[in-house]
PDB file of C-alpha atoms and ligand atoms in Angstrom:
ATOM      1  CA  UNK A 300      20.955  64.384  86.911  1.00 79.00           C
ATOM      2  CA  UNK A 301      17.599  66.150  86.732  1.00 88.00           C
ATOM      3  CA  UNK A 302      14.728  63.974  87.940  1.00 94.00           C
ATOM      4  CA  UNK A 303      12.252  62.919  85.263  1.00 96.00           C
ATOM      5  CA  UNK A 304       8.896  61.161  84.976  1.00 97.00           C
ATOM      6  CA  UNK A 305       8.931  57.618  83.621  1.00 98.00           C
ATOM      7  CA  UNK A 306       5.673  56.112  82.323  1.00 98.00           C
ATOM      8  CA  UNK A 307       5.511  52.358  81.700  1.00 98.00           C
ATOM      9  CA  UNK A 308       2.433  50.973  79.984  1.00 98.00           C
ATOM     10  CA  UNK A 309       1.605  47.634  78.449  1.00 96.00           C
ATOM     11  CA  UNK A 310      -0.513  44.509  78.440  1.00 95.00           C
ATOM     12  CA  UNK A 311      -1.110  42.473  81.573  1.00 92.00           C
ATOM     13  CA  UNK A 312       1.790  40.475  82.993  1.00 91.00           C
ATOM     14  CA  UNK A 313       4.429  41.964  80.710  1.00 93.00           C
ATOM     15  CA  UNK A 314       6.720  42.486  83.695  1.00 91.00           C
ATOM     16  CA  UNK A 315       6.019  46.205  83.922  1.00 94.00           C
ATOM     17  CA  UNK A 316       6.139  46.243  87.695  1.00 93.00           C
ATOM     18  CA  UNK A 317       9.373  44.227  87.817  1.00 93.00           C
ATOM     19  CA  UNK A 318      11.230  46.676  85.609  1.00 95.00           C
ATOM     20  CA  UNK A 319       9.555  49.692  87.229  1.00 96.00           C
ATOM     21  CA  UNK A 320      10.630  48.586  90.720  1.00 95.00           C
ATOM     22  CA  UNK A 321      14.204  47.897  89.594  1.00 95.00           C
ATOM     23  CA  UNK A 322      14.402  51.280  87.883  1.00 95.00           C
ATOM     24  CA  UNK A 323      13.048  53.095  90.930  1.00 95.00           C
ATOM     25  CA  UNK A 324      15.621  51.363  93.143  1.00 94.00           C
ATOM     26  CA  UNK A 325      18.490  52.234  90.788  1.00 93.00           C
ATOM     27  CA  UNK A 326      17.467  55.845  90.321  1.00 95.00           C
ATOM     28  CA  UNK A 327      16.140  56.368  93.859  1.00 94.00           C
ATOM     29  CA  UNK A 328      12.770  57.294  92.415  1.00 96.00           C
ATOM     30  CA  UNK A 329       9.304  56.622  93.798  1.00 96.00           C
ATOM     31  CA  UNK A 330       7.551  53.628  92.227  1.00 97.00           C
ATOM     32  CA  UNK A 331       3.773  53.657  91.889  1.00 97.00           C
ATOM     33  CA  UNK A 332       1.792  50.608  90.765  1.00 98.00           C
ATOM     34  CA  UNK A 333      -1.362  52.237  89.359  1.00 98.00           C
ATOM     35  CA  UNK A 334      -2.895  48.793  88.750  1.00 98.00           C
ATOM     36  CA  UNK A 335      -2.853  48.196  92.514  1.00 98.00           C
ATOM     37  CA  UNK A 336      -5.243  51.128  92.894  1.00 98.00           C
ATOM     38  CA  UNK A 337      -7.720  49.661  90.363  1.00 98.00           C
ATOM     39  CA  UNK A 338      -7.339  46.313  92.116  1.00 98.00           C
ATOM     40  CA  UNK A 339      -8.055  47.888  95.526  1.00 98.00           C
ATOM     41  CA  UNK A 340     -11.257  49.516  94.215  1.00 98.00           C
ATOM     42  CA  UNK A 341     -12.215  46.116  92.781  1.00 98.00           C
ATOM     43  CA  UNK A 342     -11.590  44.439  96.120  1.00 98.00           C
ATOM     44  CA  UNK A 343     -13.774  47.076  97.811  1.00 98.00           C
ATOM     45  CA  UNK A 344     -16.565  46.404  95.265  1.00 98.00           C
ATOM     46  CA  UNK A 345     -16.309  42.644  95.875  1.00 98.00           C
ATOM     47  CA  UNK A 346     -16.358  43.013  99.656  1.00 98.00           C
ATOM     48  CA  UNK A 347     -19.479  45.163  99.471  1.00 98.00           C
ATOM     49  CA  UNK A 348     -21.291  42.885  97.046  1.00 98.00           C
ATOM     50  CA  UNK A 349     -21.266  45.368  94.153  1.00 98.00           C
ATOM     51  CA  UNK A 350     -19.727  42.890  91.723  1.00 98.00           C
ATOM     52  CA  UNK A 351     -19.699  39.152  91.181  1.00 96.00           C
ATOM     53  CA  UNK A 352     -19.673  36.783  88.234  1.00 94.00           C
ATOM     54  CA  UNK A 353     -23.224  37.634  87.149  1.00 94.00           C
ATOM     55  CA  UNK A 354     -23.742  41.151  88.322  1.00 96.00           C
ATOM     56  CA  UNK A 355     -22.165  44.612  88.610  1.00 98.00           C
ATOM     57  CA  UNK A 356     -23.880  47.473  90.445  1.00 98.00           C
ATOM     58  CA  UNK A 357     -21.984  50.287  88.781  1.00 98.00           C
ATOM     59  CA  UNK A 358     -24.095  53.133  90.162  1.00 98.00           C
ATOM     60  CA  UNK A 359     -23.733  52.057  93.783  1.00 98.00           C
ATOM     61  CA  UNK A 360     -19.981  51.771  93.338  1.00 98.00           C
ATOM     62  CA  UNK A 361     -19.874  55.286  91.860  1.00 98.00           C
ATOM     63  CA  UNK A 362     -21.912  56.611  94.807  1.00 98.00           C
ATOM     64  CA  UNK A 363     -19.514  54.898  97.227  1.00 98.00           C
ATOM     65  CA  UNK A 364     -16.333  56.326  95.666  1.00 98.00           C
ATOM     66  CA  UNK A 365     -15.968  59.124  98.271  1.00 98.00           C
ATOM     67  CA  UNK A 366     -15.681  56.388 100.917  1.00 98.00           C
ATOM     68  CA  UNK A 367     -12.753  54.688  99.225  1.00 98.00           C
ATOM     69  CA  UNK A 368      -9.456  55.965 100.596  1.00 98.00           C
ATOM     70  CA  UNK A 369      -6.300  54.672  98.951  1.00 98.00           C
ATOM     71  CA  UNK A 370      -2.697  55.206  99.928  1.00 98.00           C
ATOM     72  CA  UNK A 371       0.679  53.516  99.562  1.00 97.00           C
ATOM     73  CA  UNK A 372       3.008  52.893 102.487  1.00 97.00           C
ATOM     74  CA  UNK A 373       6.671  52.292 101.763  1.00 94.00           C
ATOM     75  CA  UNK A 374       7.884  48.922 103.039  1.00 94.00           C
ATOM     76  CA  UNK A 375      11.669  49.152 103.310  1.00 91.00           C
ATOM     77  CA  UNK A 376      12.019  45.362 103.427  1.00 92.00           C
ATOM     78  CA  UNK A 377      10.184  44.947 100.138  1.00 90.00           C
ATOM     79  CA  UNK A 378      11.545  48.154  98.618  1.00 89.00           C
ATOM     80  CA  UNK A 379       8.183  49.446  97.406  1.00 92.00           C
ATOM     81  CA  UNK A 380       4.949  50.947  98.670  1.00 95.00           C
ATOM     82  CA  UNK A 381       2.190  48.564  99.725  1.00 97.00           C
ATOM     83  CA  UNK A 382      -1.442  49.275  98.868  1.00 98.00           C
ATOM     84  CA  UNK A 383      -3.772  50.344 101.684  1.00 98.00           C
ATOM     85  CA  UNK A 384      -7.557  50.476 101.299  1.00 98.00           C
ATOM     86  CA  UNK A 385      -9.266  52.532 104.010  1.00 98.00           C
ATOM     87  CA  UNK A 386      -6.134  52.181 106.150  1.00 98.00           C
ATOM     88  CA  UNK A 387      -5.929  48.391 105.816  1.00 98.00           C
ATOM     89  CA  UNK A 388      -3.019  46.739 104.012  1.00 98.00           C
ATOM     90  CA  UNK A 389      -4.599  44.836 101.081  1.00 98.00           C
ATOM     91  CA  UNK A 390      -1.408  44.075  99.167  1.00 97.00           C
ATOM     92  CA  UNK A 391      -2.038  40.296  99.311  1.00 96.00           C
ATOM     93  CA  UNK A 392      -5.802  40.364  98.822  1.00 98.00           C
ATOM     94  CA  UNK A 393      -5.652  42.391  95.595  1.00 98.00           C
ATOM     95  CA  UNK A 394      -3.350  39.956  93.744  1.00 96.00           C
ATOM     96  CA  UNK A 395      -5.757  37.011  93.533  1.00 95.00           C
ATOM     97  CA  UNK A 396      -7.126  35.646  90.250  1.00 94.00           C
ATOM     98  CA  UNK A 397     -10.614  36.565  91.496  1.00 96.00           C
ATOM     99  CA  UNK A 398      -9.706  40.257  91.730  1.00 97.00           C
ATOM    100  CA  UNK A 399      -7.984  39.946  88.335  1.00 96.00           C
ATOM    101  CA  UNK A 400     -11.197  38.545  86.879  1.00 96.00           C
ATOM    102  CA  UNK A 401     -13.218  41.671  87.788  1.00 98.00           C
ATOM    103  CA  UNK A 402     -10.673  44.481  87.693  1.00 97.00           C
ATOM    104  CA  UNK A 403     -10.954  45.393  84.008  1.00 96.00           C
ATOM    105  CA  UNK A 404     -14.724  45.856  84.400  1.00 97.00           C
ATOM    106  CA  UNK A 405     -14.148  48.243  87.283  1.00 98.00           C
ATOM    107  CA  UNK A 406     -11.430  50.037  85.307  1.00 98.00           C
ATOM    108  CA  UNK A 407     -13.919  50.800  82.519  1.00 97.00           C
ATOM    109  CA  UNK A 408     -15.898  53.120  84.806  1.00 98.00           C
ATOM    110  CA  UNK A 409     -14.980  56.732  84.013  1.00 98.00           C
ATOM    111  CA  UNK A 410     -15.764  57.987  87.527  1.00 98.00           C
ATOM    112  CA  UNK A 411     -13.335  55.434  88.977  1.00 98.00           C
ATOM    113  CA  UNK A 412     -10.664  56.445  86.479  1.00 98.00           C
ATOM    114  CA  UNK A 413     -11.114  60.171  87.155  1.00 98.00           C
ATOM    115  CA  UNK A 414     -10.633  59.663  90.887  1.00 98.00           C
ATOM    116  CA  UNK A 415      -7.544  57.487  90.511  1.00 98.00           C
ATOM    117  CA  UNK A 416      -5.924  59.574  87.771  1.00 98.00           C
ATOM    118  CA  UNK A 417      -6.216  62.708  89.908  1.00 98.00           C
ATOM    119  CA  UNK A 418      -4.474  60.980  92.803  1.00 98.00           C
ATOM    120  CA  UNK A 419      -1.787  59.565  90.496  1.00 98.00           C
ATOM    121  CA  UNK A 420      -1.060  62.987  89.018  1.00 98.00           C
ATOM    122  CA  UNK A 421      -0.627  64.429  92.515  1.00 98.00           C
ATOM    123  CA  UNK A 422       1.862  61.686  93.380  1.00 97.00           C
ATOM    124  CA  UNK A 423       3.922  62.642  90.339  1.00 96.00           C
ATOM    125  CA  UNK A 424       3.986  66.397  90.739  1.00 95.00           C
ATOM    126  CA  UNK A 425       7.561  66.383  92.113  1.00 94.00           C
ATOM    127  CA  UNK A 426       8.905  64.183  89.256  1.00 95.00           C
ATOM    128  CA  UNK A 427      11.372  61.415  90.184  1.00 96.00           C
ATOM    129  CA  UNK A 428       8.594  58.863  89.701  1.00 97.00           C
ATOM    130  CA  UNK A 429       8.182  55.595  87.822  1.00 98.00           C
ATOM    131  CA  UNK A 430       4.534  54.635  87.338  1.00 98.00           C
ATOM    132  CA  UNK A 431       3.236  51.588  85.517  1.00 98.00           C
ATOM    133  CA  UNK A 432      -0.235  50.880  84.150  1.00 98.00           C
ATOM    134  CA  UNK A 433      -2.303  51.215  80.997  1.00 98.00           C
ATOM    135  CA  UNK A 434      -2.812  54.969  80.533  1.00 98.00           C
ATOM    136  CA  UNK A 435       0.236  56.473  82.203  1.00 98.00           C
ATOM    137  CA  UNK A 436       1.950  57.836  79.081  1.00 98.00           C
ATOM    138  CA  UNK A 437      -1.321  58.819  77.414  1.00 98.00           C
ATOM    139  CA  UNK A 438      -3.526  60.239  80.191  1.00 98.00           C
ATOM    140  CA  UNK A 439      -1.809  60.425  83.590  1.00 98.00           C
ATOM    141  CA  UNK A 440       1.557  61.869  82.489  1.00 98.00           C
ATOM    142  CA  UNK A 441       1.265  62.839  78.806  1.00 97.00           C
ATOM    143  CA  UNK A 442       4.383  65.024  79.277  1.00 96.00           C
ATOM    144  CA  UNK A 443       6.554  62.254  80.754  1.00 97.00           C
ATOM    145  CA  UNK A 444      10.146  62.525  79.511  1.00 96.00           C
ATOM    146  CA  UNK A 445      10.378  58.751  79.013  1.00 97.00           C
ATOM    147  CA  UNK A 446       7.497  56.515  77.943  1.00 98.00           C
ATOM    148  CA  UNK A 447       7.917  52.777  77.591  1.00 97.00           C
ATOM    149  CA  UNK A 448       5.433  50.299  76.161  1.00 98.00           C
ATOM    150  CA  UNK A 449       6.079  46.716  77.241  1.00 96.00           C
ATOM    151  CA  UNK A 450       4.942  43.708  75.242  1.00 95.00           C
ATOM    152  CA  UNK A 451       5.460  39.952  75.304  1.00 94.00           C
ATOM    153  CA  UNK A 452       3.551  37.056  73.793  1.00 90.00           C
ATOM    154  CA  UNK A 453       0.297  36.063  75.563  1.00 88.00           C
ATOM    155  CA  UNK A 454       1.677  32.589  76.295  1.00 89.00           C
ATOM    156  CA  UNK A 455       4.871  33.998  77.877  1.00 92.00           C
ATOM    157  CA  UNK A 456       2.820  36.400  79.941  1.00 93.00           C
ATOM    158  CA  UNK A 457       0.363  33.771  81.126  1.00 94.00           C
ATOM    159  CA  UNK A 458       3.208  31.432  82.083  1.00 95.00           C
ATOM    160  CA  UNK A 459       4.871  34.184  84.129  1.00 93.00           C
ATOM    161  CA  UNK A 460       1.663  35.049  85.955  1.00 93.00           C
ATOM    162  CA  UNK A 461       0.861  31.347  86.481  1.00 96.00           C
ATOM    163  CA  UNK A 462       4.318  30.743  88.029  1.00 95.00           C
ATOM    164  CA  UNK A 463       3.867  33.805  90.222  1.00 93.00           C
ATOM    165  CA  UNK A 464       0.437  32.706  91.514  1.00 94.00           C
ATOM    166  CA  UNK A 465       1.573  29.105  92.045  1.00 96.00           C
ATOM    167  CA  UNK A 466       4.621  30.287  94.005  1.00 95.00           C
ATOM    168  CA  UNK A 467       2.236  32.139  96.313  1.00 93.00           C
ATOM    169  CA  UNK A 468       0.249  28.925  96.827  1.00 94.00           C
ATOM    170  CA  UNK A 469      -2.783  29.895  94.712  1.00 93.00           C
ATOM    171  CA  UNK A 470      -4.693  26.965  93.263  1.00 93.00           C
ATOM    172  CA  UNK A 471      -5.038  28.060  89.622  1.00 95.00           C
ATOM    173  CA  UNK A 472      -4.665  26.364  86.255  1.00 96.00           C
ATOM    174  CA  UNK A 473      -2.550  27.688  83.402  1.00 96.00           C
ATOM    175  CA  UNK A 474      -5.672  27.781  81.173  1.00 96.00           C
ATOM    176  CA  UNK A 475      -7.528  29.933  83.690  1.00 95.00           C
ATOM    177  CA  UNK A 476      -4.634  32.393  83.871  1.00 95.00           C
ATOM    178  CA  UNK A 477      -4.251  32.545  80.073  1.00 95.00           C
ATOM    179  CA  UNK A 478      -7.979  33.181  79.685  1.00 95.00           C
ATOM    180  CA  UNK A 479      -7.817  35.997  82.260  1.00 95.00           C
ATOM    181  CA  UNK A 480      -4.808  37.624  80.582  1.00 94.00           C
ATOM    182  CA  UNK A 481      -6.551  37.516  77.186  1.00 94.00           C
ATOM    183  CA  UNK A 482      -9.880  38.800  78.515  1.00 95.00           C
ATOM    184  CA  UNK A 483      -8.255  41.717  80.333  1.00 95.00           C
ATOM    185  CA  UNK A 484      -6.171  42.640  77.288  1.00 94.00           C
ATOM    186  CA  UNK A 485      -9.358  42.714  75.223  1.00 96.00           C
ATOM    187  CA  UNK A 486     -11.308  44.930  77.641  1.00 96.00           C
ATOM    188  CA  UNK A 487      -8.293  47.187  78.354  1.00 96.00           C
ATOM    189  CA  UNK A 488      -7.678  47.863  74.646  1.00 96.00           C
ATOM    190  CA  UNK A 489     -11.345  48.248  73.662  1.00 97.00           C
ATOM    191  CA  UNK A 490     -12.811  50.376  76.452  1.00 97.00           C
ATOM    192  CA  UNK A 491     -14.042  53.861  75.643  1.00 97.00           C
ATOM    193  CA  UNK A 492     -12.256  55.769  78.389  1.00 97.00           C
ATOM    194  CA  UNK A 493      -8.447  55.723  78.226  1.00 97.00           C
ATOM    195  CA  UNK A 494      -7.954  52.475  76.324  1.00 97.00           C
ATOM    196  CA  UNK A 495      -4.524  50.890  76.330  1.00 96.00           C
ATOM    197  CA  UNK A 496      -2.739  52.319  73.276  1.00 96.00           C
ATOM    198  CA  UNK A 497       0.900  53.035  72.537  1.00 97.00           C
ATOM    199  CA  UNK A 498       1.567  56.671  73.428  1.00 96.00           C
ATOM    200  CA  UNK A 499       2.963  58.807  70.604  1.00 92.00           C
ATOM    201  CA  UNK A 500       6.556  58.968  71.727  1.00 93.00           C
ATOM    202  CA  UNK A 501       6.640  55.630  73.565  1.00 97.00           C
ATOM    203  CA  UNK A 502       9.453  53.157  73.007  1.00 97.00           C
ATOM    204  CA  UNK A 503       8.256  49.600  72.594  1.00 97.00           C
ATOM    205  CA  UNK A 504      10.146  46.793  74.302  1.00 96.00           C
ATOM    206  CA  UNK A 505       9.247  43.151  73.707  1.00 94.00           C
ATOM    207  CA  UNK A 506      10.740  41.290  76.649  1.00 92.00           C
ATOM    208  CA  UNK A 507       9.621  37.750  75.699  1.00 90.00           C
ATOM    209  CA  UNK A 508      13.253  36.728  75.294  1.00 91.00           C
ATOM    210  CA  UNK A 509      15.020  39.231  77.527  1.00 92.00           C
ATOM    211  CA  UNK A 510      16.448  38.461  80.952  1.00 92.00           C
ATOM    212  CA  UNK A 511      15.736  40.885  83.788  1.00 91.00           C
ATOM    213  CA  UNK A 512      19.313  42.149  83.583  1.00 94.00           C
ATOM    214  CA  UNK A 513      19.134  42.762  79.817  1.00 95.00           C
ATOM    215  CA  UNK A 514      15.845  44.571  80.158  1.00 94.00           C
ATOM    216  CA  UNK A 515      17.147  46.772  82.996  1.00 95.00           C
ATOM    217  CA  UNK A 516      20.281  47.669  80.991  1.00 96.00           C
ATOM    218  CA  UNK A 517      18.165  48.691  77.979  1.00 96.00           C
ATOM    219  CA  UNK A 518      15.864  50.866  80.060  1.00 96.00           C
ATOM    220  CA  UNK A 519      18.699  52.502  82.027  1.00 95.00           C
ATOM    221  CA  UNK A 520      20.275  53.491  78.703  1.00 95.00           C
ATOM    222  CA  UNK A 521      16.978  55.067  77.710  1.00 95.00           C
ATOM    223  CA  UNK A 522      16.871  57.006  80.980  1.00 94.00           C
ATOM    224  CA  UNK A 523      20.320  58.432  80.233  1.00 92.00           C
ATOM    225  CA  UNK A 524      19.210  59.351  76.725  1.00 91.00           C
ATOM    226  CA  UNK A 525      15.871  60.926  77.652  1.00 86.00           C
ATOM    227  CA  UNK A 526      16.691  62.252  81.107  1.00 80.00           C
ATOM    228  CA  UNK A 527      18.847  65.121  79.953  1.00 55.00           C
TER     229      UNK A 527
HETATM  230  O1  CDP B1056      -0.169  43.175  86.832  1.00 78.56           O
HETATM  231  P1  CDP B1056      -1.007  43.250  85.597  1.00 78.56           P
HETATM  232  O2  CDP B1056      -0.268  43.874  84.450  1.00 78.56           O
HETATM  233  O3  CDP B1056      -1.658  41.996  85.242  1.00 78.56           O
HETATM  234  O4  CDP B1056      -2.220  44.231  85.918  1.00 78.56           O
HETATM  235  P2  CDP B1056      -2.242  45.525  86.812  1.00 78.56           P
HETATM  236  O5  CDP B1056      -1.201  46.510  86.391  1.00 78.56           O
HETATM  237  O6  CDP B1056      -2.269  45.120  88.233  1.00 78.56           O
HETATM  238  O7  CDP B1056      -3.653  46.152  86.394  1.00 78.56           O
HETATM  239  C1  CDP B1056      -4.854  45.472  86.641  1.00 78.56           C
HETATM  240  C2  CDP B1056      -5.946  46.027  85.755  1.00 78.56           C
HETATM  241  O8  CDP B1056      -6.231  47.374  86.158  1.00 78.56           O
HETATM  242  C3  CDP B1056      -5.652  46.119  84.272  1.00 78.56           C
HETATM  243  O9  CDP B1056      -5.956  44.917  83.580  1.00 78.56           O
HETATM  244  C4  CDP B1056      -6.561  47.268  83.832  1.00 78.56           C
HETATM  245  O10 CDP B1056      -7.872  46.827  83.594  1.00 78.56           O
HETATM  246  C5  CDP B1056      -6.577  48.168  85.051  1.00 78.56           C
HETATM  247  N1  CDP B1056      -5.656  49.315  84.948  1.00 78.56           N
HETATM  248  C6  CDP B1056      -6.040  50.410  84.219  1.00 78.56           C
HETATM  249  O11 CDP B1056      -7.106  50.410  83.620  1.00 78.56           O
HETATM  250  N2  CDP B1056      -5.256  51.520  84.168  1.00 78.56           N
HETATM  251  C7  CDP B1056      -4.085  51.544  84.802  1.00 78.56           C
HETATM  252  N3  CDP B1056      -3.330  52.652  84.767  1.00 78.56           N
HETATM  253  C8  CDP B1056      -3.638  50.421  85.522  1.00 78.56           C
HETATM  254  C9  CDP B1056      -4.441  49.299  85.572  1.00 78.56           C
END
């Protein structure tokens, strides 16, 4: 079967990366977590003191963008590419609630988006890619053969992310996670540059009550339908 481009967008913690990774494994496609790139830039900004709870030095971050080098390295054990920031593996560091609390502010900056979108488009130029994020079907790959928009209730999403963080040993409360999910959804859907919207031809899937297996079956059927 001819290789296609699959764009998966949606609100935070809708399980986009879970389905994207499973799809990539099944189809032997490359999986790219575009959110990891925004998280890595956020981590860089935090490390350099450009952002904290009270303050964001946008201009200095923009000036520093040429010094931010991002790449993914495939980890065969995990089955996906891990995020490297200036040649250091930051896969763990970028998944904290602290990074989550700043990332949507960083993702509002057009200069950051332009840099990351260009790199994402290069990664997809051979097709055979599954990418998840907020603007994949609208901005990064507007010509993707298959576009999926994932949704689930805010409470379901917060519970999933809370369980995930707890399992990793993070000391967070459910309320804190719910607040973060809601705040990010608000900023992501209201920002000026590339807001999260449902792409024209996207197929919406609400997975609040779907098991992983059901969701994978539905999406694989879509691949067969749209991949020809
Ligand atoms: O895993 P989760 O869905 O919570 O978020 P993520 O995919 O890791 O993305 C983190 C944040 O990066 C989002 O809340 C957006 O603010 C931003 N992002 C974006 O603006 N555009 C993308 N293509 C991907 C992520």
